[in-house]
Amino acid sequence: MPEWWLEVVLPSTIFGLMLILWIIIPPKNNEDDFGSKIRSLIIKMVKK
Amino acid sequence: MQNYISSKLKTNTNDGRKRLIGILLFIIILALFFSFNRLPKLDIVGEDLSAVTSPGQQCFQGFCIEREEGTSFISKWVTFSTTYLRLVTVGMTFAFVIAGLSEAFIFPPNSTRGFESGSWFSRTIKGAAAGPVMNLCSACIVPVSSAFHRRAGVEGALGMVQGSATMNIPALSMVFFVFNPLLGLSRLILAVVGALTIPPLVALTIKKEPQQKDLIDIVENNTILESILPWKTIFIETLREWSKITLGYLTRMGPIMIVAGFASGLAIQWLNPGIVNTYLGNNLLGLAIAATFGILINVPLLFEIPLVALLLLLGMGTAPAATLLFTAAAAGPVTFWGLAGILPKKSIASFAISTWIIGFLGGLIVLGVGTILWKDTQPLKIQMQQSKINTYSDITETSGVNFTTNSNLQNYNNTGIVILDFDNDSFEDIYIINGEGPNELFHNQGDKSFLNVTKSSNTYDINALGTGGCAADYDNDGDEDIFVTNQGQNTLFKNNGDGTFSKTKTNILNDNSHSIGCAWGDINNDGWLDLIYTNHTNNPVNSIKLFINTKNNEFEEFNSIKNDLTNYINNNLKILQPALIDINSDNNLDVVIIYKNLNTNTLNQLIWINQIQTLNNQKQINLIFNKEFLLSPEFDQKSRVKKIYFGNNIVISETGEVNLINNPILATFFRHFKIGWGAINFDYNNDGYDDIFISKNPPDYDQESNNSNQLPIQLSINEDIEKFSPILTENIPSDNTQINAVAYSDLDLDGCLDIVVSPYKAPLKIFHNSCKSQNNWLNLKLEGKSINKNAIGAQIHISTENGTQIKNLNTNVGQASQSSSKIHFGLGESKSIKSLTVFWPNGKISEYKNIDVNQHLSLSEPRE
């Protein structure tokens, strides 16, 4: 395993997970942020 | 009880529940962070410090001062910057995550609890106390302090930045470990002063913030109106907030961190000893520059320590070191940029200025105190070890030696070096044999400079294809003569005693073979030096030539080993360098021949033990072939200096245990030596243990086996009898030059051995030993009276409080070369030599008591 694997894997995993959480958890007050926009887009694509 | 806890933690409110979840998450993440990053990071800092303080080469996060030539500026910059970014990545990730956690869970926008706002002093103290818990660099802590700012204002946010970056326990511990008490104490005091004064000073410069009380009133009213949500709902909702805020920090601050990393890397590239000495001295300018430099760079947590250590070793003054140690940690461009998101620009300027001023004043105090305390103290504790390490510098350019070798290695025409004192002025001179071109003789002027006296001394051999050489007083007229091995007829330069030489005609020159190496030694103990040399030839009988000196410039070939040669030598063995050494301490020189086995591609030695017999009152040589002698377990073990015969480069000294194969470390060297050419053993740091220098092998050597491996120039330190330290290439300025031959001598009589190397088709190089070692030494020059004048074959025992050392006087060290004919003892910390005994080749013994150390001593063979 290369020396730098931790520096790449750890932030990627954490921030990736947070991005997923931001998208999949519905906003509390119908907030119009980036996460909710992506979420709406995905829902629309799935419904089609 | 449950109600009490519930009321204290306010879990009957949504914010209280968020806070409790947030604190639990914070504890878990902090524990993981410390386990997997902060504690291992101490090792990384330690490695950086080791690199910084390694002899001759100082490195900081992948950037090495005096890096070997060929590394481009861009390469150095990228290496440093990427290393920097790697070091801060995990810390920054932690910071973004904790900042998001703080904003979402612990201090939500409508929070009513947390740290009490209190007075400016109270807020400063809370920030300064919370900072060290976070343990992040000044840039990394910014996101967290931004969240903290909501409840603790400017003072709390800046207190947290200062506390985290400058008052963390690992940094404070390490500064006392690395630096002297003055620097360590100044760092501690500046950290405390900075954390307590900078936040209120900055707050004073900006407009009054919205009253914390007002905020609380607003949110308390909101709290009363809100309904209490279930734990699960609160957790999931806030989890989303946490993710959103964390990613917001990542997108805002991540790119600037990358830019800052490369910008800091760029700034570091201009560091070199000249700049450091000029601009970072113990004066006001040095303090101002150190304070400014510290403000302009961001360093990962703790890495201000190796950075300052590096600059100290490059010549920075102690006072600017104190300044930089604080300012580099306290703030930097990324810190300012991050704080600009929550604070007015005016406050950022006042933050930078106040940090600069405190750093400057701290350095000023250290400057004042230091003038009283500094006399004998080193700013860097590790430097105490550093100062004991000898390093080598290339003095070729200033030495006046301007000689480029020309050789054809496919024909094994290497360019040997002969160290000799041809004019008996005590300063040893250099004779260089050229593979294809005239040889040259350089007279040592005694001041590290040399004069080319080739023409005046008549020592050039203009049409010869030189290989190697050896010098000794073969005619016992009191000065050293030179025998040169050539591809073709060899040459014997007889020293006329007036600085000139004459080519002598003798019967040893009746050989037109391709000779390789030679050695002088009195093998029959008649007081006249005999000669052995080797030939590249398909005729085994002609591969080793031993000539007995019959006086009057005549020699008689010794033929009795020819049966052994016929039986053992074949086309698969390439004969290389000979040596005449008393390997069994019986006062008789034995014959050692290094050869290369072309089948196995290994080097080994042929040994003939010399058992002189007396017949009819005449001594007669009786050479007993004993190939396996060196592996004999019962070999004399009285010396603490190992006897090592390596590769074609032999020598290495003296009596002692020789079971190398069972020593894994030495066995490794043994393997290496099979492709190295020049190798010498000598005590380079005067610690009492012989070290090994191996030169990079020539490019087309080992062509028979297609082995294209090339060794670097390397010096291996023998720290004690059982341990050779890892190879330290940095002790020798290295480049890509392949070396044919190498020799050592104390050229300037400073008590430390210098190195001369003969590169492949490149200029000859002279490496001067810095002699910084505090170790003691003794250098002996022996003179024979009834025996050979050079006393070759004498054995010297010295006894000090640290034990006994034994050395033999033998000059043939390294392929085709000859090193100093003086005997050099490193004595470590021994203050005197209890006894010194010389066992002369003719059996006489001279004993001396209580000899002073650190002197060049001439000893003559006693008449009786």
PDB file of C-alpha atoms in Angstrom, chain A residues 3-4 6-7 10-11 14-15 18-19 21-22 25-28 31 33 35-36, chain B residues 18 36 86-87 89-90 93 96-97 236-237 239-244 246-247 250:
ATOM      1  CA  GLU A   3       2.455   5.831   1.822  1.00  0.00           C
ATOM      2  CA  TRP A   4      -0.188   8.299   0.742  1.00  0.00           C
ATOM      3  CA  LEU A   6      -4.481   7.281   4.085  1.00  0.00           C
ATOM      4  CA  GLU A   7      -4.315  10.848   2.843  1.00  0.00           C
ATOM      5  CA  LEU A  10      -9.737   8.877   4.406  1.00  0.00           C
ATOM      6  CA  PRO A  11     -10.849  12.282   3.093  1.00  0.00           C
ATOM      7  CA  ILE A  14     -15.525  10.908   4.736  1.00  0.00           C
ATOM      8  CA  PHE A  15     -16.445  13.653   2.306  1.00  0.00           C
ATOM      9  CA  MET A  18     -21.175  13.311   3.771  1.00  0.00           C
ATOM     10  CA  LEU A  19     -22.129  14.188   0.221  1.00  0.00           C
ATOM     11  CA  LEU A  21     -25.956  12.026   3.443  1.00  0.00           C
ATOM     12  CA  TRP A  22     -26.536  15.597   2.278  1.00  0.00           C
ATOM     13  CA  ILE A  25     -31.614  13.111   3.825  1.00  0.00           C
ATOM     14  CA  PRO A  26     -34.513  15.365   2.966  1.00  0.00           C
ATOM     15  CA  PRO A  27     -34.123  19.008   3.971  1.00  0.00           C
ATOM     16  CA  LYS A  28     -35.967  20.163   7.065  1.00  0.00           C
ATOM     17  CA  GLU A  31     -34.301  24.248   1.752  1.00  0.00           C
ATOM     18  CA  ASP A  33     -29.483  24.020  -1.429  1.00  0.00           C
ATOM     19  CA  GLY A  35     -27.940  18.724  -1.843  1.00  0.00           C
ATOM     20  CA  SER A  36     -31.703  19.095  -2.207  1.00  0.00           C
TER      21      SER A  36
ATOM     22  CA  LYS B  18     -28.110  18.229  19.530  1.00  0.00           C
ATOM     23  CA  PHE B  36      -4.475   7.425  13.848  1.00  0.00           C
ATOM     24  CA  ARG B  86       0.023  15.178   2.561  1.00  0.00           C
ATOM     25  CA  LEU B  87       0.887  16.170   6.095  1.00  0.00           C
ATOM     26  CA  THR B  89      -4.665  16.522   4.634  1.00  0.00           C
ATOM     27  CA  VAL B  90      -5.838  14.390   7.535  1.00  0.00           C
ATOM     28  CA  THR B  93     -10.234  16.725   7.094  1.00  0.00           C
ATOM     29  CA  PHE B  96     -13.652  20.487   8.450  1.00  0.00           C
ATOM     30  CA  VAL B  97     -15.549  17.644  10.079  1.00  0.00           C
ATOM     31  CA  ILE B 236     -30.914  12.748  11.168  1.00  0.00           C
ATOM     32  CA  GLU B 237     -31.838  16.369  10.524  1.00  0.00           C
ATOM     33  CA  LEU B 239     -26.617  14.985  10.311  1.00  0.00           C
ATOM     34  CA  ARG B 240     -27.658  16.613   7.075  1.00  0.00           C
ATOM     35  CA  GLU B 241     -26.643  20.033   8.405  1.00  0.00           C
ATOM     36  CA  TRP B 242     -23.320  18.612   9.537  1.00  0.00           C
ATOM     37  CA  SER B 243     -22.614  17.187   6.063  1.00  0.00           C
ATOM     38  CA  LYS B 244     -23.653  20.387   4.352  1.00  0.00           C
ATOM     39  CA  THR B 246     -18.494  20.345   6.368  1.00  0.00           C
ATOM     40  CA  LEU B 247     -18.635  20.186   2.585  1.00  0.00           C
ATOM     41  CA  LEU B 250     -14.107  21.809   2.107  1.00  0.00           C
TER      42      LEU B 250
END
